[in-house]
Amino acid sequence: MVFTVLLVLLVLAGLAAWRRHPRLAWGFGGVALLLFLLVSCGPVPRWLLTGLQQPYAAMPQQDWTARNAIVLLGFGTELPQAGGAPQPSILADGRIVKAAELYHECKAAGRQCLLLVSGGDSQRHHVAEATVYGEVLRRLGVPVQDLMLETRSRSTWQNAQFSRPLLQAYGPQRVFLVSSGFHLRRSLLYFAHFGIHPVPVSGGELRARMSSWPQSWNVAVCDIALHEYAGIARYYEYNLMGWNAPSLPPLTAGK
């Protein structure tokens, strides 16, 4: 996304130079250079990520009820270079560990807890994210009877949409939503649309690297942050145009 904007600015600079408008050409070129430095040296991605992650940086208090649900959102899988079964992506590791920690805290408190893993095969690796993550969670001590896998969703919107009927059938008194810090704001918006109002739990954050020299890492995390803001804006646009599915009433809690 960042490079697309830079490319547009450079094309405009080239067109201005071709049309013999040197001041305009220098203007577009200067803006492109300034934007590149502000992104790749860290200020822009740091600002964008702070707006996404800061509200969820503190770990919420776990007031466990008699019947709880933990929803873990997928973040892709990776195919090992040496071959073999897909593994969770590196950015999913923190989410998985945090979900397992929450589950064990819930059980230690003597409460009932379901761990719902939501994620389909969006990358066409021939196995759903939820299936891959579920195997890891079992190795982390989560028993099969307390795991539920939602394997159809291919987007955050579908994570919320397809989790709704599963949660409704279970009837939790409290729902915890585990995802990366940068992803929680958009996830909460989508889940609320389907009547799910969970407690957000961050499974890790992204940090920009402030540097006097351009770094590709900063461009990458800036793209991730912009993707989140675009998803939030798209939600409101689709609501305005009537393109979203109808919103649903709140979940009915179990007894």
C-alpha atoms as one frame of an Amber mdcrd trajectory, in Angstrom:
protein
   0.000   0.000   0.000   2.836   2.410   0.858   4.704   1.633  -2.344   1.506
   2.118  -4.351   1.191   5.669  -3.011   4.871   6.332  -3.676   4.551   4.976
  -7.213   1.577   7.245  -7.917   3.504  10.273  -6.667   6.518   9.389  -8.816
   4.332   8.871 -11.884   2.747  12.275 -11.274   6.221  13.777 -10.934   7.244
  12.185 -14.226   4.133  13.441 -16.003   4.692  16.942 -14.650   8.292  16.895
 -15.877   7.173  15.610 -19.287   4.638  18.446 -19.459   7.422  20.865 -18.571
   6.127  21.829 -15.152   9.383  21.554 -13.180   8.051  23.053  -9.951   5.159
  20.611  -9.897   7.505  17.746 -10.710   9.847  18.690  -7.873   6.837  19.054
  -5.580   5.539  15.544  -6.262   9.051  14.130  -6.038   9.712  15.919  -2.759
   6.468  14.658  -1.228   7.334  11.108  -2.315  10.795  11.346  -0.739   9.453
  12.857   2.486   6.746  10.201   2.756   9.272   7.432   2.136  11.546   8.725
   4.901   8.720   9.269   7.399   7.510   5.718   6.819  10.782   3.827   6.508
  12.486   5.629   9.403   9.601   4.911  11.771   7.498   7.991  12.692   4.436
   7.180  10.564   4.130   3.465  11.422   4.726   4.214  15.106   1.896   6.749
  15.098  -0.452   4.416  13.224   0.310   1.414  15.435  -0.090   3.429  18.635
  -3.637   4.325  17.640  -4.444   0.672  17.036  -2.642  -1.009  19.931  -2.491
   1.377  22.874  -6.118   0.882  24.047  -5.448  -2.854  24.478  -1.901  -2.767
  25.850  -2.945  -3.405  29.459  -4.003  -6.940  30.305  -7.684  -6.874  31.325
  -8.724  -8.352  34.636  -9.999 -11.884  34.187 -13.235 -12.020  36.152 -14.175
 -15.561  35.229 -17.848 -16.459  35.189 -19.280 -19.955  35.501 -19.286 -20.387
  31.707 -16.620 -18.711  29.549 -15.536 -18.729  25.925 -12.158 -17.731  24.508
 -12.129 -16.923  20.793  -8.743 -17.162  19.070  -8.485 -15.532  15.636  -6.172
 -17.003  13.022  -3.349 -15.157  11.289  -2.302 -17.528   8.572  -0.072 -20.564
   8.256   3.339 -21.170   6.718   4.688 -24.097   4.725   8.106 -25.253   6.009
  10.855 -25.003   3.385  11.852 -28.589   4.124   8.286 -29.725   3.476   5.719
 -31.143   5.818   2.490 -29.925   7.356   1.664 -26.209   7.571   2.657 -24.409
  10.764   1.204 -21.272  12.401   2.678 -18.063  11.013   5.182 -16.287  13.226
   2.687 -13.527  14.063   0.171 -16.137  15.218   2.439 -17.640  17.884   1.723
 -14.943  20.459  -2.017 -15.306  19.955  -1.895 -19.076  20.440   0.213 -18.871
  23.598  -2.024 -16.165  25.094  -5.175 -18.173  24.361  -3.656 -21.240  26.040
  -2.642 -19.144  29.061  -6.168 -17.778  29.398  -7.652 -21.249  29.145  -5.428
 -22.627  31.905  -6.169 -19.607  34.129  -9.882 -20.215  33.632  -9.606 -23.897
  34.517  -7.399 -23.108  37.521 -10.226 -20.903  38.787 -12.537 -23.910  38.589
 -14.655 -22.492  35.772 -16.044 -23.966  32.579 -14.225 -22.758  29.486 -14.464
 -23.321  25.728 -11.621 -22.329  23.407 -13.003 -21.511  19.955 -10.389 -21.248
  17.203 -11.608 -19.388  14.114  -9.796 -19.557  10.779 -10.214 -21.320   7.446
  -7.805 -22.103   4.626  -7.497 -18.604   3.155  -3.993 -19.357   1.824  -4.987
 -22.614   0.110  -2.599 -24.784   2.102  -5.207 -27.570   2.090  -5.744 -27.343
   5.856  -7.623 -24.745   7.889  -5.790 -22.399  10.236  -8.075 -23.552  13.055
  -7.007 -27.165  12.516  -3.306 -26.258  12.592  -3.686 -24.055  15.668  -5.835
 -26.678  17.376  -3.014 -29.219  17.166  -0.630 -26.744  18.803  -3.145 -25.953
  21.533  -3.548 -29.637  22.319   0.220 -29.871  22.777  -0.093 -26.891  25.136
  -2.482 -28.832  27.323  -5.916 -27.844  26.020  -8.054 -31.022  25.887 -10.042
 -31.890  22.780 -13.379 -31.645  24.587 -12.745 -27.959  25.368 -11.685 -27.072
  21.814 -14.042 -25.974  19.056 -12.744 -25.336  15.526 -14.404 -22.949  13.088
 -12.779 -23.842   9.755 -14.785 -21.910   7.129 -13.833 -18.263   7.642 -11.423
 -16.558   5.253 -11.514 -13.044   6.710 -11.984 -11.211   9.997 -15.568 -10.453
   8.997 -16.260 -14.147   8.534 -14.465 -14.920  11.816 -17.186 -12.915  13.539
 -20.023 -14.101  11.297 -19.273 -17.818  11.627 -18.349 -17.665  15.322 -21.742
 -16.204  16.213 -23.858 -19.400  15.862 -21.205 -21.512  17.598 -21.062 -19.154
  20.552 -24.837 -18.859  20.648 -25.130 -22.637  20.907 -22.584 -22.737  23.736
 -24.137 -19.796  25.613 -21.130 -18.259  27.402 -21.642 -15.672  30.112 -18.414
 -13.974  29.071 -16.387 -14.034  25.864 -12.687 -13.202  25.539 -11.277 -12.312
  22.116  -7.589 -13.046  21.531  -5.783 -11.480  18.597  -2.751  -9.323  17.893
  -2.922  -5.846  19.398  -3.042  -4.143  16.002  -5.966  -6.358  14.934  -8.244
  -5.972  17.965  -9.865  -2.646  17.079 -11.212  -3.904  13.761 -12.072  -7.324
  15.191 -14.138  -5.824  18.012 -16.026  -3.697  15.492 -16.919  -6.712  13.364
 -17.815  -8.928  16.323 -20.061  -6.216  17.777 -21.923  -6.117  14.455 -22.869
  -9.755  15.029 -23.912  -9.149  18.625 -20.704 -10.357  20.283 -19.128  -7.980
  22.801 -15.992  -9.728  24.056 -13.213  -8.725  26.414 -10.215  -7.901  24.159
  -6.921  -9.619  24.952  -3.752  -8.770  23.053  -1.612 -11.677  21.934   1.324
  -9.456  21.011   2.157  -6.100  19.471   4.078  -4.784  16.489   6.637  -2.044
  17.013   8.107   0.398  14.530  11.879   0.782  14.655  12.911   4.421  14.964
  16.013   4.857  12.853  17.990   7.513  11.018  18.278   5.086   8.103  15.345
   3.602   6.118  14.275   0.096   7.172  12.060  -2.274   5.220  10.526  -3.494
   8.508   8.893  -0.104   9.025   7.367  -0.178   5.553   5.972  -3.661   6.219
   4.360  -2.794   9.569   3.018   0.445   8.099   1.233  -1.601   5.436  -0.237
  -3.841   8.145  -1.518  -0.821  10.081  -2.976   0.792   6.955  -4.768  -2.474
   6.159  -6.462  -2.297   9.571  -7.550   1.318   9.149  -8.824   0.548   5.652
 -10.879  -2.348   7.046 -12.432  -0.059   9.660 -13.270   2.586   7.058 -14.700
  -0.059   4.726 -17.025  -1.281   7.485 -18.581   2.162   7.902 -18.756   2.682
   4.141 -20.540  -0.649   3.645 -22.943   0.145   6.482 -23.751   3.474   4.854
 -24.351   1.799   1.496 -26.368  -1.045   3.042 -23.918  -3.694   1.833 -23.182
  -5.303   5.208 -25.246  -8.164   6.551 -27.856  -7.007   9.087 -26.504  -6.506
  12.597 -27.571  -9.076  15.185 -28.789  -8.746  18.789 -26.454  -9.609  21.665
 -25.662 -13.218  22.438 -27.932 -14.990  24.884 -25.831 -15.979  27.873 -26.068
 -19.451  29.331 -27.044 -20.104  32.904
